[in-house]
Coordinates of N, CA and C and ligand atoms in Angstrom, one line a residue:
M111 N 9.6 -23.8 7.3 CA 10.6 -24.9 7.6 C 10.1 -26.1 6.9
H112 N 8.9 -26.4 6.6 CA 8.6 -27.5 5.9 C 8.9 -27.5 4.4
E113 N 9.4 -26.3 4.0 CA 9.8 -26.1 2.6 C 11.1 -27.0 2.3
Y114 N 11.8 -27.3 3.3 CA 13.1 -27.9 3.1 C 13.0 -29.2 2.4
P115 N 12.2 -30.2 3.0 CA 12.1 -31.5 2.2 C 11.5 -31.3 0.9
I116 N 10.6 -30.4 0.7 CA 10.0 -30.3 -0.6 C 11.0 -29.7 -1.7
T117 N 11.8 -28.8 -1.1 CA 12.8 -28.3 -2.0 C 13.9 -29.3 -2.4
Q118 N 14.2 -30.2 -1.5 CA 15.1 -31.3 -1.7 C 14.6 -32.2 -2.9
R119 N 13.3 -32.4 -2.8 CA 12.5 -33.2 -3.8 C 12.6 -32.5 -5.2
I120 N 12.4 -31.1 -5.2 CA 12.5 -30.5 -6.5 C 13.9 -30.6 -7.1
V121 N 14.9 -30.5 -6.3 CA 16.4 -30.6 -6.7 C 16.5 -32.0 -7.3
Q122 N 16.0 -33.0 -6.5 CA 16.1 -34.4 -7.0 C 15.5 -34.6 -8.4
I123 N 14.3 -34.1 -8.6 CA 13.5 -34.2 -9.8 C 14.4 -33.6 -11.0
A124 N 14.9 -32.3 -10.7 CA 15.6 -31.6 -11.8 C 17.0 -32.3 -12.0
T125 N 17.6 -32.8 -11.0 CA 18.9 -33.5 -11.2 C 18.7 -34.7 -12.0
A126 N 17.6 -35.5 -11.7 CA 17.4 -36.7 -12.5 C 17.2 -36.3 -14.0
E127 N 16.5 -35.2 -14.3 CA 16.3 -34.8 -15.7 C 17.7 -34.5 -16.3
A128 N 18.4 -33.7 -15.6 CA 19.8 -33.3 -16.0 C 20.7 -34.6 -16.3
D129 N 20.7 -35.6 -15.4 CA 21.5 -36.7 -15.6 C 21.1 -37.5 -16.8
K130 N 19.8 -37.6 -17.1 CA 19.2 -38.3 -18.2 C 19.8 -37.8 -19.5
A131 N 19.8 -36.4 -19.6 CA 20.2 -35.6 -20.7 C 21.7 -35.3 -20.7
H132 N 22.4 -35.8 -19.7 CA 23.8 -35.5 -19.6 C 24.1 -34.0 -19.7
G133 N 23.3 -33.2 -19.0 CA 23.4 -31.8 -19.1 C 23.4 -31.2 -17.6
R134 N 23.0 -29.9 -17.6 CA 22.9 -29.3 -16.3 C 21.6 -28.4 -16.4
V135 N 21.1 -28.1 -15.2 CA 19.9 -27.4 -15.1 C 20.0 -25.9 -15.1
T136 N 19.4 -25.2 -16.0 CA 19.5 -23.8 -16.0 C 18.3 -23.1 -15.4
G137 N 17.1 -23.8 -15.5 CA 16.0 -23.1 -14.9 C 15.0 -24.2 -14.5
I138 N 14.1 -23.8 -13.5 CA 13.0 -24.7 -13.0 C 11.8 -23.8 -12.9
D139 N 10.7 -24.3 -13.6 CA 9.5 -23.6 -13.4 C 8.6 -24.4 -12.4
L140 N 8.1 -23.6 -11.4 CA 7.5 -24.2 -10.3 C 6.1 -23.5 -10.2
V141 N 5.1 -24.3 -10.0 CA 3.7 -23.7 -9.8 C 3.4 -23.9 -8.3
V142 N 3.2 -22.8 -7.7 CA 2.8 -22.8 -6.2 C 1.5 -22.0 -6.0
G143 N 0.5 -22.8 -5.5 CA -0.8 -22.1 -5.2 C -0.6 -21.4 -3.8
D144 N -1.3 -20.3 -3.7 CA -1.3 -19.6 -2.4 C -1.9 -20.4 -1.3
D145 N -2.7 -21.4 -1.6 CA -3.3 -22.2 -0.5 C -2.5 -23.6 -0.4
S146 N -1.4 -23.7 -1.1 CA -0.6 -25.0 -1.1 C 0.0 -25.2 0.3
G147 N 0.2 -24.2 1.0 CA 0.9 -24.3 2.3 C 2.5 -24.0 2.2
F148 N 2.9 -23.9 0.9 CA 4.3 -23.6 0.7 C 4.6 -22.1 0.3
I149 N 5.7 -21.6 0.7 CA 6.0 -20.2 0.5 C 7.2 -20.1 -0.5
G150 N 6.9 -19.4 -1.6 CA 7.9 -19.4 -2.6 C 9.3 -18.9 -2.2
E151 N 9.3 -17.8 -1.3 CA 10.5 -17.2 -0.9 C 11.3 -18.2 -0.1
S152 N 10.7 -19.1 0.7 CA 11.4 -20.1 1.5 C 12.0 -21.1 0.6
I153 N 11.2 -21.5 -0.4 CA 11.8 -22.5 -1.4 C 13.0 -22.0 -2.1
Q154 N 13.0 -20.7 -2.5 CA 14.1 -20.1 -3.1 C 15.4 -20.1 -2.2
M155 N 15.1 -19.8 -0.9 CA 16.2 -19.7 0.0 C 16.8 -21.1 0.2
Y156 N 16.0 -22.2 0.4 CA 16.5 -23.5 0.5 C 17.2 -24.0 -0.8
F157 N 16.5 -23.6 -1.9 CA 17.1 -24.1 -3.2 C 18.6 -23.6 -3.3
D158 N 18.9 -22.3 -3.0 CA 20.3 -21.9 -3.1 C 21.2 -22.7 -2.3
I159 N 20.7 -23.2 -1.2 CA 21.6 -24.0 -0.3 C 21.7 -25.4 -0.8
I160 N 20.5 -26.1 -1.1 CA 20.5 -27.5 -1.4 C 21.1 -27.8 -2.8
S161 N 20.9 -26.8 -3.7 CA 21.4 -27.1 -5.1 C 22.9 -26.9 -5.3
E162 N 23.6 -26.4 -4.3 CA 25.1 -26.4 -4.3 C 25.6 -27.8 -4.6
D163 N 26.6 -27.9 -5.5 CA 27.2 -29.1 -5.9 C 26.4 -30.1 -6.5
T164 N 25.2 -29.7 -7.1 CA 24.4 -30.5 -7.9 C 24.3 -29.9 -9.3
P165 N 23.8 -30.6 -10.3 CA 23.7 -30.0 -11.6 C 22.6 -28.9 -11.6
C166 N 22.0 -28.6 -10.5 CA 21.0 -27.5 -10.4 C 21.7 -26.2 -9.9
A167 N 23.0 -26.2 -9.5 CA 23.5 -25.1 -9.0 C 23.5 -23.9 -10.0
G168 N 23.1 -22.8 -9.5 CA 23.0 -21.6 -10.3 C 21.8 -21.5 -11.2
A169 N 20.9 -22.5 -11.2 CA 19.7 -22.5 -11.9 C 18.8 -21.5 -11.4
A170 N 18.0 -20.9 -12.4 CA 17.0 -19.9 -12.0 C 15.6 -20.6 -11.6
L171 N 15.2 -20.2 -10.5 CA 13.9 -20.8 -10.0 C 12.7 -19.8 -10.4
H172 N 11.9 -20.2 -11.3 CA 10.7 -19.4 -11.6 C 9.6 -19.9 -10.9
I173 N 9.0 -19.0 -10.0 CA 7.8 -19.5 -9.3 C 6.6 -18.8 -9.8
E174 N 5.6 -19.6 -10.2 CA 4.3 -19.1 -10.7 C 3.4 -19.3 -9.6
R175 N 2.8 -18.2 -9.1 CA 1.9 -18.2 -8.0 C 0.5 -18.4 -8.6
V176 N -0.3 -19.1 -7.9 CA -1.8 -19.3 -8.3 C -2.6 -18.8 -7.1
R177 N -3.5 -17.9 -7.5 CA -4.4 -17.3 -6.5 C -5.6 -18.2 -6.4
P178 N -6.0 -18.5 -5.1 CA -7.2 -19.4 -4.9 C -8.4 -18.9 -5.5
K179 N -9.3 -19.8 -6.0 CA -10.5 -19.3 -6.6 C -11.6 -20.2 -6.0
L180 N -12.8 -19.5 -5.9 CA -14.0 -20.2 -5.4 C -14.9 -20.4 -6.6
K181 N -15.8 -21.4 -6.4 CA -16.8 -21.6 -7.5 C -18.2 -21.3 -7.0
C182 N -18.9 -20.5 -7.7 CA -20.2 -20.1 -7.4 C -21.3 -21.3 -7.4
G183 N -22.0 -21.6 -6.4 CA -22.9 -22.6 -6.4 C -24.1 -22.4 -7.4
A184 N -24.5 -21.1 -7.5 CA -25.6 -20.8 -8.3 C -25.4 -20.6 -9.8
C185 N -24.4 -20.0 -10.1 CA -24.1 -19.7 -11.6 C -22.9 -20.5 -12.1
G186 N -22.0 -21.0 -11.3 CA -20.9 -21.8 -11.8 C -19.7 -21.0 -12.1
A187 N -19.7 -19.7 -11.8 CA -18.6 -18.9 -12.1 C -17.5 -19.1 -11.2
Y188 N -16.2 -19.0 -11.7 CA -15.0 -19.1 -10.8 C -14.6 -17.6 -10.5
F189 N -14.3 -17.4 -9.2 CA -13.8 -16.1 -8.8 C -12.9 -16.0 -7.7
E190 N -12.2 -14.9 -7.6 CA -11.2 -14.8 -6.4 C -12.1 -14.2 -5.2
R191 N -11.7 -14.8 -4.1 CA -12.5 -14.4 -2.9 C -12.0 -13.0 -2.4
K192 N -13.0 -12.1 -2.2 CA -12.8 -10.8 -1.5 C -12.6 -11.0 0.0
P193 N -11.9 -10.2 0.7 CA -11.8 -10.3 2.1 C -13.2 -10.4 2.8
F194 N -13.4 -11.3 3.7 CA -14.6 -11.4 4.5 C -15.9 -11.7 3.6
S195 N -15.7 -12.2 2.5 CA -16.9 -12.4 1.6 C -16.7 -13.7 0.7
F196 N -17.7 -14.5 0.6 CA -17.7 -15.7 -0.3 C -18.7 -15.4 -1.5
A197 N -19.2 -14.2 -1.6 CA -20.2 -13.9 -2.5 C -19.7 -13.8 -4.0
C198 N -20.5 -14.4 -5.0 CA -20.1 -14.4 -6.3 C -20.3 -13.0 -6.9
P199 N -19.2 -12.4 -7.6 CA -19.4 -11.1 -8.1 C -20.4 -10.9 -9.2
A200 N -20.7 -12.1 -9.8 CA -21.7 -12.1 -10.9 C -23.1 -12.1 -10.5
C201 N -23.4 -13.0 -9.6 CA -24.8 -13.1 -9.1 C -25.1 -13.1 -7.7
G202 N -24.1 -13.0 -6.8 CA -24.3 -12.8 -5.4 C -24.4 -14.2 -4.7
G203 N -24.4 -15.2 -5.4 CA -24.5 -16.6 -4.8 C -23.3 -16.9 -3.9
D204 N -23.5 -18.1 -3.3 CA -22.3 -18.5 -2.3 C -21.3 -19.3 -3.1
G205 N -20.0 -18.9 -2.9 CA -18.9 -19.6 -3.5 C -18.4 -20.6 -2.6
T206 N -17.9 -21.8 -3.1 CA -17.3 -22.8 -2.3 C -15.9 -23.0 -2.8
P207 N -14.9 -23.5 -1.9 CA -13.5 -23.7 -2.4 C -13.4 -24.7 -3.4
T208 N -12.4 -24.5 -4.3 CA -12.1 -25.4 -5.3 C -10.6 -25.9 -5.1
G209 N -10.0 -26.7 -6.0 CA -8.6 -27.0 -5.9 C -7.7 -26.0 -6.5
I210 N -8.3 -24.9 -7.0 CA -7.5 -23.9 -7.6 C -6.8 -23.0 -6.5
G211 N -5.5 -23.0 -6.5 CA -4.8 -22.3 -5.5 C -4.1 -23.3 -4.6
K212 N -4.3 -24.6 -4.7 CA -3.6 -25.6 -3.9 C -2.5 -26.3 -4.7
E213 N -2.3 -25.9 -5.9 CA -1.3 -26.5 -6.8 C 0.1 -26.5 -6.2
F214 N 0.8 -27.5 -6.4 CA 2.2 -27.4 -6.1 C 2.9 -28.5 -7.0
Y215 N 3.6 -28.0 -8.0 CA 4.4 -29.0 -8.9 C 5.4 -28.4 -9.7
V216 N 6.3 -29.2 -10.2 CA 7.4 -28.7 -11.1 C 6.7 -28.8 -12.4
K217 N 6.6 -27.6 -13.1 CA 6.0 -27.5 -14.4 C 7.0 -27.9 -15.5
S218 N 8.2 -27.4 -15.4 CA 9.2 -27.8 -16.4 C 10.6 -27.6 -15.9
V219 N 11.6 -28.3 -16.6 CA 12.9 -28.1 -16.2 C 13.7 -27.7 -17.4
E220 N 14.4 -26.6 -17.4 CA 15.3 -26.2 -18.5 C 16.6 -26.6 -18.4
L221 N 17.1 -27.3 -19.4 CA 18.5 -27.9 -19.4 C 19.4 -27.3 -20.4
E222 N 20.6 -27.4 -20.1 CA 21.6 -27.0 -21.0 C 22.5 -28.2 -21.3
V223 N 22.7 -28.6 -22.5 CA 23.4 -29.9 -22.9 C 24.7 -29.5 -23.7
D224 N 25.7 -30.0 -23.2 CA 27.0 -29.8 -24.0 C 27.0 -30.8 -25.1
D225 N 27.5 -30.4 -26.3 CA 27.6 -31.4 -27.3 C 29.0 -31.6 -27.8
Ligands
ZN271 ZN1 -22.7 -16.7 -9.3

Protein backbone atom coordinates (compact mmCIF):
# COMPACT_ATOMS: atom_id res chain seq x y z
CA MET A 1 0.00 0.00 0.00
CA HIS A 2 2.88 2.40 0.66
CA GLU A 3 3.75 2.07 -3.02
CA TYR A 4 0.94 4.52 -3.82
CA PRO A 5 2.69 7.78 -2.75
CA ILE A 6 6.02 6.68 -4.22
CA THR A 7 4.30 5.88 -7.53
CA GLN A 8 2.69 9.34 -7.52
CA ARG A 9 6.19 10.76 -7.09
CA ILE A 10 7.48 8.74 -10.06
CA VAL A 11 4.64 10.03 -12.23
CA GLN A 12 5.41 13.61 -11.07
CA ILE A 13 9.10 13.26 -11.95
CA ALA A 14 8.36 11.81 -15.39
CA THR A 15 5.60 14.37 -16.07
CA ALA A 16 8.00 17.22 -15.23
CA GLU A 17 10.51 15.80 -17.75
CA ALA A 18 7.80 15.52 -20.40
CA ASP A 19 6.56 19.08 -19.78
CA LYS A 20 10.09 20.45 -20.04
CA ALA A 21 10.58 18.74 -23.41
CA HIS A 22 6.99 19.40 -24.56
CA GLY A 23 6.58 15.70 -25.21
CA ARG A 24 5.09 12.65 -23.62
CA VAL A 25 6.54 9.77 -21.68
CA THR A 26 6.96 6.44 -23.49
CA GLY A 27 8.98 4.60 -20.86
CA ILE A 28 10.36 4.88 -17.34
CA ASP A 29 13.35 2.92 -16.06
CA LEU A 30 13.10 2.27 -12.38
CA VAL A 31 15.68 0.62 -10.14
CA VAL A 32 14.17 -1.26 -7.21
CA GLY A 33 16.29 -3.17 -4.73
CA ASP A 34 14.77 -6.28 -3.16
CA ASP A 35 15.48 -4.71 0.26
CA SER A 36 14.06 -1.29 -0.63
CA GLY A 37 10.71 -2.20 0.91
CA PHE A 38 8.91 -1.52 -2.38
CA ILE A 39 7.33 -4.15 -4.59
CA GLY A 40 7.60 -3.73 -8.34
CA GLU A 41 4.25 -5.39 -9.06
CA SER A 42 2.44 -2.94 -6.77
CA ILE A 43 4.17 0.04 -8.37
CA GLN A 44 3.09 -1.21 -11.79
CA MET A 45 -0.50 -1.56 -10.61
CA TYR A 46 -0.65 1.94 -9.13
CA PHE A 47 1.19 3.38 -12.11
CA ASP A 48 -1.56 2.28 -14.49
CA ILE A 49 -4.13 4.09 -12.33
CA ILE A 50 -2.16 7.23 -11.44
CA SER A 51 -0.73 7.84 -14.93
CA GLU A 52 -4.19 8.10 -16.49
CA ASP A 53 -4.74 11.59 -17.95
CA THR A 54 -1.07 12.51 -17.52
CA PRO A 55 1.73 12.60 -20.14
CA CYS A 56 2.77 9.22 -18.64
CA ALA A 57 -0.38 7.38 -19.75
CA GLY A 58 0.51 4.23 -21.64
CA ALA A 59 4.21 4.49 -20.82
CA ALA A 60 6.08 1.25 -20.22
CA LEU A 61 7.48 0.84 -16.76
CA HIS A 62 10.79 -1.05 -16.79
CA ILE A 63 11.66 -2.27 -13.35
CA GLU A 64 15.22 -3.35 -12.76
CA ARG A 65 15.48 -5.45 -9.62
CA VAL A 66 18.64 -5.43 -7.53
CA ARG A 67 19.42 -8.40 -5.34
CA PRO A 68 20.90 -7.56 -1.94
CA LYS A 69 24.59 -8.26 -1.42
CA LEU A 70 26.74 -8.76 1.63
CA LYS A 71 30.37 -7.76 1.98
CA CYS A 72 32.84 -10.19 3.48
CA GLY A 73 34.67 -8.74 6.47
CA ALA A 74 37.70 -10.96 5.86
CA CYS A 75 38.43 -10.78 2.12
CA GLY A 76 36.18 -7.89 1.00
CA ALA A 77 34.22 -9.91 -1.57
CA TYR A 78 30.62 -8.94 -2.34
CA PHE A 79 28.19 -11.84 -2.52
CA GLU A 80 24.51 -12.76 -2.45
CA ARG A 81 23.37 -14.27 0.79
CA LYS A 82 22.35 -17.91 0.79
CA PRO A 83 19.33 -18.84 2.94
CA PHE A 84 20.29 -19.14 6.63
CA SER A 85 23.91 -18.20 5.98
CA PHE A 86 26.07 -15.08 6.05
CA ALA A 87 29.23 -16.97 5.07
CA CYS A 88 31.45 -15.69 2.26
CA PRO A 89 31.58 -18.24 -0.61
CA ALA A 90 35.24 -17.34 -1.25
CA CYS A 91 36.77 -17.62 2.22
CA GLY A 92 33.99 -18.53 4.67
CA GLY A 93 34.28 -15.20 6.51
CA ASP A 94 31.27 -13.36 7.90
CA GLY A 95 29.41 -11.06 5.54
CA THR A 96 27.78 -7.80 6.64
CA PRO A 97 24.90 -5.99 4.93
CA THR A 98 25.69 -3.26 2.39
CA GLY A 99 23.54 -0.66 0.66
CA ILE A 100 23.29 -2.94 -2.36
CA GLY A 101 19.68 -4.06 -2.70
CA LYS A 102 18.21 -0.98 -0.98
CA GLU A 103 18.18 1.13 -4.14
CA PHE A 104 15.05 2.91 -5.24
CA TYR A 105 15.26 5.55 -7.95
CA VAL A 106 14.18 6.62 -11.41
CA LYS A 107 17.12 5.79 -13.66
CA SER A 108 15.82 7.37 -16.84
CA VAL A 109 12.71 8.66 -18.54
CA GLU A 110 12.12 8.00 -22.23
CA LEU A 111 10.28 10.74 -24.06
CA GLU A 112 8.62 11.14 -27.39
CA VAL A 113 8.63 14.69 -28.71
CA ASP A 114 6.48 15.93 -31.59
CA ASP A 115 8.24 18.23 -33.96
ZN1 LIG B 1 35.55 -13.65 2.11
